[in-house]
Coordinates of N, CA and C in Angstrom, one line a residue:
Chain S
A6 N -35.0 10.3 22.3 CA -33.8 9.6 21.2 C -34.3 8.7 20.2
Q7 N -33.9 8.9 19.1 CA -34.4 8.0 17.9 C -33.8 6.6 18.0
K8 N -34.3 5.7 17.9 CA -33.8 4.2 17.8 C -34.6 3.1 16.8
V9 N -33.9 2.3 16.3 CA -34.6 1.4 15.5 C -33.9 -0.1 15.8
T10 N -34.7 -0.8 15.9 CA -34.3 -2.3 16.4 C -34.9 -3.2 15.4
Q11 N -33.9 -3.9 15.1 CA -34.0 -5.2 14.2 C -33.7 -6.4 14.7
A12 N -34.5 -7.0 15.5 CA -34.1 -8.0 16.3 C -33.5 -9.4 15.5
Q13 N -34.2 -9.5 14.4 CA -33.6 -10.7 13.6 C -32.3 -10.3 12.8
T14 N -31.3 -11.2 13.4 CA -30.1 -11.2 12.9 C -29.9 -11.5 11.4
E15 N -30.2 -12.7 11.4 CA -30.3 -13.6 10.1 C -31.3 -14.4 10.0
I16 N -31.8 -14.6 8.7 CA -33.1 -15.6 8.5 C -32.6 -16.4 7.4
S17 N -32.7 -17.4 7.2 CA -32.7 -18.4 6.1 C -34.0 -19.0 5.7
V18 N -34.4 -19.0 4.4 CA -35.5 -19.4 3.9 C -35.2 -20.3 2.5
V19 N -36.0 -21.0 2.0 CA -35.8 -21.7 0.9 C -36.9 -21.0 -0.1
E20 N -36.3 -20.9 -1.5 CA -37.0 -20.2 -2.4 C -38.4 -20.5 -2.4
K21 N -39.1 -19.4 -2.7 CA -40.6 -19.5 -2.7 C -41.5 -19.6 -1.4
E22 N -40.7 -19.6 -0.4 CA -41.3 -19.3 1.0 C -41.7 -17.8 0.9
D23 N -42.6 -17.4 2.1 CA -42.7 -15.9 2.4 C -41.8 -15.6 3.7
V24 N -41.4 -14.6 3.7 CA -40.6 -14.1 4.7 C -41.1 -12.7 5.4
T25 N -41.3 -12.5 6.7 CA -41.5 -11.1 7.2 C -40.2 -10.7 7.9
L26 N -39.7 -9.3 8.0 CA -38.5 -8.9 8.5 C -39.2 -8.0 9.5
D27 N -38.8 -7.9 10.8 CA -39.5 -7.2 11.8 C -38.5 -5.9 12.1
C28 N -39.2 -4.8 12.4 CA -38.7 -3.4 12.6 C -39.5 -2.7 13.6
V29 N -39.0 -2.5 14.9 CA -39.6 -1.7 15.9 C -38.8 -0.3 16.0
Y30 N -39.3 0.8 16.2 CA -38.8 2.0 16.4 C -39.3 3.0 17.6
E31 N -38.2 3.7 18.0 CA -38.8 4.7 19.1 C -38.3 6.2 18.6
T32 N -39.3 7.1 19.0 CA -39.1 8.4 18.7 C -40.0 9.1 19.5
R33 N -39.8 10.4 19.7 CA -40.7 11.1 20.4 C -41.4 12.2 19.6
D34 N -40.7 12.1 18.2 CA -41.3 13.2 17.2 C -42.8 12.7 16.9
T35 N -43.6 13.6 16.7 CA -44.8 13.4 16.0 C -44.7 13.1 14.7
T36 N -43.8 13.7 14.0 CA -43.9 13.5 12.5 C -42.5 13.0 12.0
Y37 N -42.5 11.9 11.6 CA -41.1 11.3 11.2 C -41.4 10.3 10.0
Y38 N -40.4 9.7 9.3 CA -40.4 9.1 8.1 C -39.9 7.5 8.6
L39 N -40.3 6.5 8.0 CA -39.7 5.2 8.0 C -39.2 4.7 6.8
F40 N -38.2 3.9 6.8 CA -37.6 3.5 5.4 C -37.3 2.0 5.6
W41 N -37.1 1.5 4.4 CA -36.5 0.2 4.2 C -35.6 0.2 3.1
Y42 N -34.1 -0.3 3.4 CA -33.3 -0.1 2.4 C -32.8 -1.7 2.3
K43 N -32.3 -2.0 1.1 CA -31.7 -3.1 0.7 C -30.1 -3.0 0.5
Q44 N -29.4 -3.9 1.1 CA -27.9 -3.7 0.8 C -27.3 -5.0 0.2
P45 N -26.9 -4.9 -1.1 CA -26.3 -6.2 -1.6 C -24.9 -6.1 -1.2
P46 N -24.3 -7.3 -1.6 CA -23.0 -7.5 -1.4 C -22.0 -6.3 -1.9
S47 N -22.4 -5.9 -3.1 CA -21.5 -4.5 -3.4 C -21.6 -3.3 -2.6
G48 N -22.5 -3.4 -1.6 CA -22.6 -2.2 -0.3 C -23.4 -1.1 -0.6
E49 N -23.9 -0.7 -1.7 CA -24.9 0.5 -2.0 C -26.0 0.1 -1.3
L50 N -26.8 1.1 -0.7 CA -28.1 0.9 0.0 C -29.1 1.4 -1.3
V51 N -30.0 0.5 -1.3 CA -31.0 0.6 -2.3 C -32.4 1.0 -1.6
F52 N -32.8 2.0 -2.1 CA -34.2 2.4 -1.4 C -35.2 1.4 -1.8
L53 N -36.1 1.2 -0.7 CA -37.4 0.3 -1.1 C -38.6 0.9 -1.0
I54 N -38.6 1.7 0.2 CA -39.9 2.1 0.6 C -39.9 3.4 1.6
R55 N -40.7 4.5 1.6 CA -40.6 5.5 2.4 C -42.3 5.6 3.0
R56 N -42.4 5.7 4.2 CA -43.5 5.8 4.8 C -43.8 7.1 5.7
N57 N -44.6 8.1 5.7 CA -44.5 9.0 7.0 C -45.4 8.7 8.1
S58 N -45.4 9.3 9.0 CA -46.0 8.7 10.4 C -47.7 9.0 10.5
F59 N -48.2 9.7 9.4 CA -49.5 9.8 9.3 C -50.1 9.1 8.3
D60 N -49.5 8.3 7.7 CA -49.9 7.3 6.6 C -49.6 5.9 7.2
E61 N -50.7 5.2 7.7 CA -50.7 3.8 8.4 C -51.2 2.9 7.4
Q62 N -51.5 3.4 6.1 CA -52.2 2.2 5.1 C -50.8 1.6 4.6
N63 N -51.2 0.0 4.5 CA -50.2 -1.0 4.3 C -50.0 -0.7 2.9
E64 N -49.0 -1.1 2.2 CA -48.4 -0.9 1.0 C -47.9 -2.2 0.3
I65 N -48.2 -2.4 -1.1 CA -47.7 -3.8 -1.7 C -47.3 -3.2 -3.1
S66 N -45.9 -3.8 -3.0 CA -45.2 -3.4 -4.4 C -44.9 -4.8 -5.0
G67 N -45.8 -5.3 -5.9 CA -44.9 -6.6 -6.4 C -45.2 -7.9 -5.4
R68 N -43.9 -8.2 -5.2 CA -43.8 -9.4 -4.0 C -43.5 -8.7 -2.6
Y69 N -43.4 -7.5 -2.7 CA -43.0 -6.7 -1.5 C -44.3 -6.2 -0.9
S70 N -44.4 -6.2 0.7 CA -45.6 -5.4 1.4 C -45.2 -5.0 2.7
W71 N -45.4 -3.9 3.0 CA -45.3 -3.2 4.4 C -46.4 -3.0 5.1
N72 N -46.2 -3.3 6.6 CA -47.2 -3.4 7.5 C -46.7 -2.1 8.6
F73 N -47.3 -1.1 8.8 CA -46.9 0.1 9.6 C -48.1 0.0 10.5
Q74 N -47.7 -0.1 11.9 CA -48.7 0.1 13.0 C -47.8 1.1 14.0
K75 N -48.5 2.3 14.0 CA -48.2 2.9 14.9 C -48.4 2.6 16.4
S76 N -49.6 2.0 16.7 CA -49.7 1.5 18.2 C -48.7 0.5 18.6
T77 N -48.0 -0.1 17.9 CA -47.0 -0.9 18.2 C -45.8 -0.5 17.8
S78 N -45.3 0.6 17.3 CA -44.2 1.3 16.9 C -43.4 0.2 15.8
S79 N -44.1 -0.2 14.9 CA -43.6 -1.5 14.1 C -43.9 -1.2 12.8
F80 N -42.8 -1.4 11.7 CA -43.1 -1.1 10.2 C -42.2 -2.5 9.8
N81 N -43.0 -3.4 9.5 CA -42.5 -4.9 9.1 C -42.5 -4.9 7.7
F82 N -41.8 -5.8 7.0 CA -41.7 -5.9 5.6 C -41.8 -7.3 5.4
T83 N -42.7 -7.7 4.4 CA -42.9 -9.0 3.9 C -42.4 -9.2 2.5
I84 N -41.7 -10.3 2.3 CA -41.5 -10.7 0.8 C -42.2 -11.9 0.6
T85 N -43.0 -11.9 -0.3 CA -43.6 -12.8 -0.8 C -43.1 -13.8 -1.9
A86 N -43.4 -15.2 -1.8 CA -42.4 -16.1 -2.6 C -41.1 -15.7 -3.0
S87 N -40.2 -15.9 -1.9 CA -38.9 -15.3 -2.1 C -37.9 -15.8 -3.2
Q88 N -37.2 -15.1 -3.6 CA -36.4 -15.6 -4.8 C -34.7 -15.4 -4.2
V89 N -33.8 -16.1 -4.7 CA -32.4 -16.2 -4.5 C -31.9 -14.6 -4.6
V90 N -32.4 -14.0 -5.5 CA -31.9 -12.6 -5.9 C -32.3 -11.7 -4.6
D91 N -33.2 -12.1 -3.8 CA -33.6 -11.3 -2.6 C -32.6 -11.4 -1.4
S92 N -31.7 -12.3 -1.6 CA -30.7 -12.4 -0.6 C -29.7 -11.1 -0.5
A93 N -29.9 -10.6 0.6 CA -29.0 -9.4 0.9 C -29.3 -9.0 2.5
V94 N -28.9 -7.8 2.9 CA -29.1 -7.5 4.3 C -30.1 -6.2 4.0
Y95 N -31.2 -6.5 4.8 CA -32.2 -5.3 4.8 C -32.1 -4.3 6.1
F96 N -32.3 -3.1 5.9 CA -32.1 -2.3 6.9 C -33.5 -1.5 6.9
C97 N -34.1 -1.1 8.4 CA -35.1 -0.6 8.4 C -34.4 1.0 9.1
A98 N -35.0 2.0 8.7 CA -34.4 3.3 9.3 C -35.2 4.2 9.4
L99 N -35.1 5.3 10.5 CA -36.0 6.4 10.8 C -35.4 7.8 10.4
S100 N -36.2 8.6 9.7 CA -35.6 9.9 9.6 C -36.3 11.1 10.1
E101 N -35.7 12.3 10.6 CA -36.5 13.4 10.9 C -37.5 14.0 9.6
A102 N -38.5 14.4 10.2 CA -39.5 15.0 9.2 C -39.0 15.7 8.1
Y103 N -38.0 16.6 8.3 CA -37.6 17.7 7.1 C -36.2 17.1 6.9
N104 N -35.8 16.1 6.8 CA -34.2 15.7 6.6 C -34.4 14.2 6.1
F105 N -34.6 14.2 4.8 CA -34.5 12.6 4.7 C -32.8 12.3 4.2
N106 N -32.0 13.0 4.8 CA -30.6 12.4 4.5 C -29.9 12.3 5.8
K107 N -30.8 12.2 6.9 CA -30.1 11.8 8.2 C -31.1 10.7 8.9
F108 N -30.5 9.6 8.6 CA -31.3 8.4 9.0 C -30.5 7.8 10.5
Y109 N -31.5 7.2 11.1 CA -31.0 6.3 12.3 C -31.4 4.9 11.7
F110 N -30.2 4.1 11.5 CA -30.6 2.7 10.9 C -30.5 1.6 12.2
G111 N -31.3 0.7 11.9 CA -31.3 -0.4 12.6 C -30.1 -1.3 12.4
S112 N -29.7 -2.4 13.1 CA -28.7 -3.2 12.7 C -28.6 -4.2 11.6
G113 N -29.8 -4.0 11.0 CA -30.0 -4.9 9.8 C -30.4 -6.6 9.9
T114 N -31.1 -7.1 8.8 CA -31.3 -8.4 9.1 C -30.8 -9.1 7.7
K115 N -30.1 -10.1 7.8 CA -29.3 -10.7 6.8 C -30.4 -11.7 6.2
L116 N -30.8 -11.9 5.1 CA -31.8 -12.7 4.5 C -31.0 -13.5 3.5
N117 N -31.0 -14.9 3.7 CA -30.5 -15.8 2.8 C -31.5 -16.7 2.3
V118 N -31.4 -16.6 0.9 CA -32.7 -17.4 0.2 C -32.0 -18.4 -0.5
K119 N -32.3 -19.8 -0.2 CA -31.5 -20.7 -0.9 C -32.3 -21.6 -1.8
P120 N -31.8 -21.8 -2.9 CA -32.6 -22.5 -4.0 C -33.3 -24.0 -3.5
Chain K
D30 N -27.3 9.5 -16.2 CA -27.1 10.5 -15.4 C -26.5 9.7 -13.9
A31 N -25.2 10.1 -13.8 CA -24.4 9.2 -12.7 C -25.2 9.5 -11.4
G32 N -25.1 8.4 -10.5 CA -25.3 8.5 -9.2 C -24.4 8.9 -8.3
V33 N -24.5 8.5 -7.2 CA -23.6 9.0 -6.1 C -22.0 8.2 -6.3
T34 N -21.2 8.9 -6.6 CA -20.0 8.2 -6.6 C -18.8 8.5 -5.5
Q35 N -18.0 7.6 -5.2 CA -17.4 7.6 -4.0 C -15.9 7.0 -4.3
S36 N -14.9 7.6 -3.8 CA -13.6 7.2 -4.0 C -12.5 7.3 -2.9
P37 N -11.6 6.5 -3.0 CA -11.6 5.2 -3.5 C -12.5 4.2 -3.1
T38 N -12.5 3.1 -3.8 CA -13.5 2.0 -3.2 C -12.9 1.3 -2.0
H39 N -11.5 1.1 -1.9 CA -10.7 0.4 -1.2 C -9.7 1.1 -0.7
L40 N -9.4 1.0 0.6 CA -8.2 1.8 1.0 C -7.7 1.0 2.3
I41 N -6.2 1.0 2.7 CA -5.7 0.5 3.8 C -5.0 1.3 4.2
K42 N -4.8 1.7 5.5 CA -3.9 2.8 6.1 C -3.6 2.1 7.7
T43 N -2.5 2.7 8.2 CA -1.7 2.4 9.1 C -2.3 3.3 10.4
R44 N -2.4 2.7 11.5 CA -2.8 3.5 12.9 C -1.9 4.7 12.7
G45 N -2.7 5.9 13.4 CA -2.2 7.2 13.4 C -2.1 7.8 12.2
Q46 N -2.5 7.4 10.9 CA -2.4 8.0 9.7 C -3.6 9.0 9.6
Q47 N -3.7 9.8 8.6 CA -4.8 10.7 8.1 C -5.3 9.8 6.8
V48 N -6.8 10.0 6.7 CA -7.1 9.7 5.4 C -8.3 10.7 5.0
T49 N -8.3 10.8 3.6 CA -9.5 11.5 3.0 C -10.3 10.7 1.8
L50 N -11.5 10.8 2.3 CA -12.5 10.1 1.3 C -13.4 10.9 0.5
R51 N -13.7 10.8 -0.7 CA -14.5 11.6 -1.5 C -15.6 11.2 -2.0
C52 N -16.6 12.3 -2.4 CA -17.8 11.8 -2.6 C -18.5 12.9 -3.5
S53 N -18.9 12.4 -4.8 CA -19.6 13.4 -6.0 C -21.2 12.9 -5.7
P54 N -21.8 13.8 -5.3 CA -23.3 13.4 -5.4 C -24.0 13.3 -6.6
K55 N -25.3 12.7 -6.5 CA -26.0 12.7 -7.7 C -26.2 14.1 -8.4
S56 N -26.3 14.2 -9.6 CA -26.5 15.3 -10.4 C -27.8 16.0 -10.0
G57 N -27.6 17.2 -9.5 CA -29.0 18.2 -9.1 C -28.8 18.2 -7.6
H58 N -28.0 17.1 -6.8 CA -28.2 17.1 -5.3 C -27.3 18.2 -4.7
D59 N -27.7 18.9 -3.5 CA -27.0 20.0 -3.1 C -26.6 19.4 -1.6
T60 N -27.0 18.4 -0.9 CA -26.6 17.8 0.3 C -26.2 16.6 0.4
V61 N -25.1 16.6 1.1 CA -24.1 15.2 1.6 C -24.2 14.9 2.9
S62 N -24.6 13.5 3.1 CA -24.4 13.1 4.4 C -23.3 12.0 4.5
W63 N -22.7 11.6 5.6 CA -21.8 10.7 5.4 C -22.0 9.6 6.9
Y64 N -21.8 8.4 6.5 CA -22.2 7.6 7.5 C -21.2 6.5 7.6
Q65 N -20.8 5.9 8.7 CA -19.9 5.1 8.9 C -20.6 3.5 9.4
Q66 N -20.3 2.6 8.6 CA -21.1 1.0 8.8 C -19.8 0.2 9.3
A67 N -19.9 -0.1 10.3 CA -19.0 -1.1 10.8 C -19.4 -2.5 10.5
L68 N -18.6 -3.3 10.4 CA -18.9 -4.8 10.0 C -20.0 -5.6 10.8
G69 N -21.0 -5.8 10.2 CA -22.2 -6.5 10.7 C -23.2 -5.5 11.5
Q70 N -22.8 -4.1 11.3 CA -23.7 -3.1 11.9 C -24.5 -2.3 10.9
G71 N -25.4 -1.5 11.5 CA -26.3 -0.5 10.4 C -25.3 0.6 10.4
P72 N -25.5 1.5 9.3 CA -24.8 2.6 9.1 C -25.2 3.7 10.1
Q73 N -24.0 4.4 10.6 CA -24.2 5.6 11.5 C -24.1 6.9 11.1
F74 N -24.8 7.8 11.5 CA -24.6 9.2 10.9 C -23.6 10.0 11.4
I75 N -22.7 10.3 10.4 CA -21.4 11.0 11.0 C -21.7 12.6 11.1
F76 N -22.0 13.2 9.8 CA -22.3 14.4 9.6 C -23.1 14.8 8.4
Q77 N -23.7 15.9 8.1 CA -24.2 16.4 7.0 C -23.7 17.7 6.5
Y78 N -23.4 17.9 5.0 CA -23.0 19.0 4.7 C -24.0 19.8 3.6
Y79 N -24.2 20.9 4.0 CA -25.3 21.8 3.0 C -25.0 22.9 2.9
E80 N -24.8 23.8 1.7 CA -24.3 25.1 1.5 C -22.9 25.2 1.9
E81 N -22.1 24.3 1.8 CA -20.7 24.3 2.2 C -20.2 24.2 3.6
E82 N -21.5 24.1 4.4 CA -21.3 24.1 6.0 C -21.8 22.7 6.4
E83 N -21.1 22.4 7.7 CA -21.5 21.5 8.2 C -22.8 21.7 9.2
R84 N -24.0 21.0 9.0 CA -25.3 21.5 9.3 C -25.8 20.4 10.5
Q85 N -25.4 19.2 10.4 CA -25.8 18.4 11.9 C -24.5 17.4 11.9
R86 N -24.5 16.9 13.0 CA -23.3 16.2 13.3 C -23.8 14.8 14.2
G87 N -23.3 13.7 14.1 CA -23.7 12.6 15.0 C -22.5 12.4 16.0
N88 N -22.7 11.4 16.8 CA -21.8 11.2 18.0 C -20.5 10.6 17.6
F89 N -19.6 11.5 16.8 CA -18.3 11.2 16.4 C -17.4 12.3 16.9
P90 N -16.1 11.6 17.2 CA -15.2 12.5 17.8 C -14.7 13.7 16.5
D91 N -14.0 14.7 17.3 CA -13.4 15.8 16.0 C -12.4 15.3 15.2
R92 N -12.0 14.1 15.5 CA -10.9 13.4 14.5 C -11.6 13.3 12.9
F93 N -12.9 13.3 13.1 CA -13.8 13.0 11.9 C -13.9 14.6 11.5
S94 N -13.6 15.0 10.4 CA -13.9 16.3 9.9 C -14.4 16.3 8.3
G95 N -15.2 17.2 7.8 CA -15.3 17.5 6.3 C -15.3 18.5 5.9
H96 N -15.6 18.5 4.5 CA -15.8 19.9 3.8 C -16.8 19.6 2.5
Q97 N -17.4 20.7 2.2 CA -18.1 20.6 1.0 C -17.8 21.6 0.0
F98 N -17.7 21.4 -1.3 CA -16.9 22.4 -2.3 C -18.3 22.9 -3.0
P99 N -18.1 24.3 -3.7 CA -18.9 24.7 -4.5 C -19.8 24.0 -5.3
N100 N -19.1 22.8 -5.9 CA -20.1 22.0 -6.7 C -20.6 20.8 -6.2
Y101 N -20.7 20.9 -4.8 CA -21.5 20.1 -3.9 C -20.8 18.9 -3.5
S102 N -19.7 18.6 -4.0 CA -19.0 17.3 -3.8 C -18.5 17.4 -2.4
S103 N -18.0 16.3 -1.8 CA -17.6 16.6 -0.3 C -16.4 15.6 -0.3
E104 N -15.8 15.9 1.0 CA -14.8 15.2 1.5 C -14.9 14.5 3.2
L105 N -14.6 13.3 3.3 CA -14.5 13.1 4.6 C -12.9 13.1 5.1
N106 N -12.6 13.5 6.1 CA -11.3 13.4 6.6 C -11.3 12.8 8.0
V107 N -10.2 11.9 8.2 CA -10.1 11.0 9.5 C -8.5 11.3 9.8
N108 N -8.4 11.9 11.1 CA -7.3 12.1 11.5 C -6.7 10.9 12.7
A109 N -5.5 10.6 12.8 CA -5.3 9.7 13.8 C -5.8 8.5 14.0
L110 N -5.9 8.0 12.8 CA -6.8 6.6 12.7 C -6.5 5.7 13.6
L111 N -7.6 4.9 14.0 CA -7.6 4.0 15.2 C -8.2 2.5 14.5
L112 N -7.8 1.5 15.0 CA -8.2 0.0 14.4 C -9.8 0.3 14.3
G113 N -10.4 0.9 15.1 CA -11.9 1.0 15.3 C -12.7 1.7 14.2
D114 N -11.6 2.4 13.6 CA -12.1 3.3 12.5 C -12.3 2.3 11.1
S115 N -12.0 1.5 11.1 CA -12.0 0.4 10.0 C -13.6 0.1 9.7
A116 N -14.0 0.6 8.7 CA -15.5 0.5 8.4 C -15.8 0.7 6.9
L117 N -17.3 0.4 6.6 CA -17.3 0.9 5.1 C -18.1 2.6 5.5
Y118 N -17.6 3.4 4.7 CA -17.7 4.8 5.0 C -18.8 5.0 3.5
L119 N -20.0 5.3 3.9 CA -21.3 5.8 2.9 C -21.5 7.2 2.6
C120 N -21.6 7.7 1.6 CA -22.1 9.0 1.3 C -23.5 8.8 0.7
A121 N -24.2 10.0 1.2 CA -25.6 9.9 0.6 C -25.9 11.5 0.3
S122 N -26.6 11.5 -1.0 CA -26.8 12.8 -1.4 C -28.3 13.1 -1.6
S123 N -28.7 14.2 -1.3 CA -30.2 14.6 -1.8 C -30.3 16.0 -1.7
L124 N -31.5 16.2 -2.2 CA -31.6 17.8 -2.6 C -32.5 18.6 -1.5
K125 N -31.7 19.6 -1.1 CA -32.5 20.2 0.1 C -33.2 21.5 -0.1
G126 N -32.3 22.1 -1.4 CA -32.6 23.9 -1.6 C -34.1 24.0 -2.1
R127 N -34.2 25.1 -2.1 CA -35.6 25.8 -2.6 C -36.8 25.1 -2.0
G128 N -36.8 24.6 -0.6 CA -37.7 24.1 0.0 C -38.2 22.5 -0.3
L129 N -37.3 22.0 -1.2 CA -37.5 20.6 -1.4 C -36.7 19.9 -0.4
N130 N -36.9 18.4 -0.2 CA -36.5 17.6 0.4 C -36.6 16.2 0.0
T131 N -35.7 15.8 -0.9 CA -35.8 14.7 -1.6 C -35.2 13.5 -1.2
E132 N -35.6 12.3 -1.8 CA -35.1 11.0 -1.4 C -33.6 10.9 -1.4
A133 N -32.7 10.4 -0.4 CA -31.5 10.4 -0.5 C -30.9 9.2 -1.3
F134 N -29.8 9.4 -2.0 CA -29.1 8.1 -2.7 C -28.0 7.7 -2.2
F135 N -27.5 6.6 -2.0 CA -26.2 6.2 -1.7 C -25.2 5.8 -2.6
G136 N -24.3 6.2 -2.3 CA -23.0 5.6 -3.0 C -22.6 4.5 -2.6
Q137 N -21.7 3.6 -3.3 CA -21.2 2.2 -2.9 C -20.3 2.2 -1.7
G138 N -20.0 3.2 -1.4 CA -18.8 3.1 -0.3 C -17.4 3.0 -0.3
T139 N -16.8 3.5 0.6 CA -15.4 3.4 0.8 C -15.1 2.4 1.6
R140 N -14.6 1.2 1.4 CA -14.1 0.4 2.4 C -12.7 0.6 3.0
L141 N -12.6 1.2 4.3 CA -11.3 1.5 5.0 C -11.1 0.3 5.9
T142 N -10.0 0.1 6.0 CA -9.1 -0.8 6.7 C -8.0 -0.2 7.3
V143 N -7.8 -0.2 8.7 CA -6.7 0.2 9.3 C -6.0 -0.9 10.2
V144 N -4.7 -0.9 9.8 CA -3.9 -1.9 10.4 C -2.9 -1.3 11.3

């Protein structure tokens, strides 16, 4: 069975602090994909990153970085120098190899960035 | 290029009633998935439509049904509404045809309240 766990329900930081959002997943599939989505108050899920199970290279995109470790089944997301606009709920998700539109989502981490 | 559009944005229904939610996929997309997101939770997969047929289904009762039209738009129907059906319903579209498997784009959702 597929499962994604985001143990941090809510995190509050002050602007310019770095923050890491944790994600642990379970799957028996050898090929799978991991995602991070951002959900602002408007409700729409905004795609941030996709990673396949064979690519363990860390990725950096501006202030965002992702650390994928298959050995610990983790796919953590770090925001460097956080900004108030980063305040949102962040979801980690797992999908099957050939179906990018069937997600198993974690319960989300609400990030509050205070000025 | 319009993204995924959902209607209505908000809806209030009484227990026992029936409701229909609508989704227009992003231009060029042929696959639609529906998700239910209860307050404070991650989205849960309801079902996926491709080529006008339900292809996959999550752990939801038969009260939840759907349809996909030739223009790829989709409806989600929920019968005999329960208070527990109150949630944000998200639609996500992607392109699966011709051997492709593209990123999913989400709509802003329909907020359903059952009273």
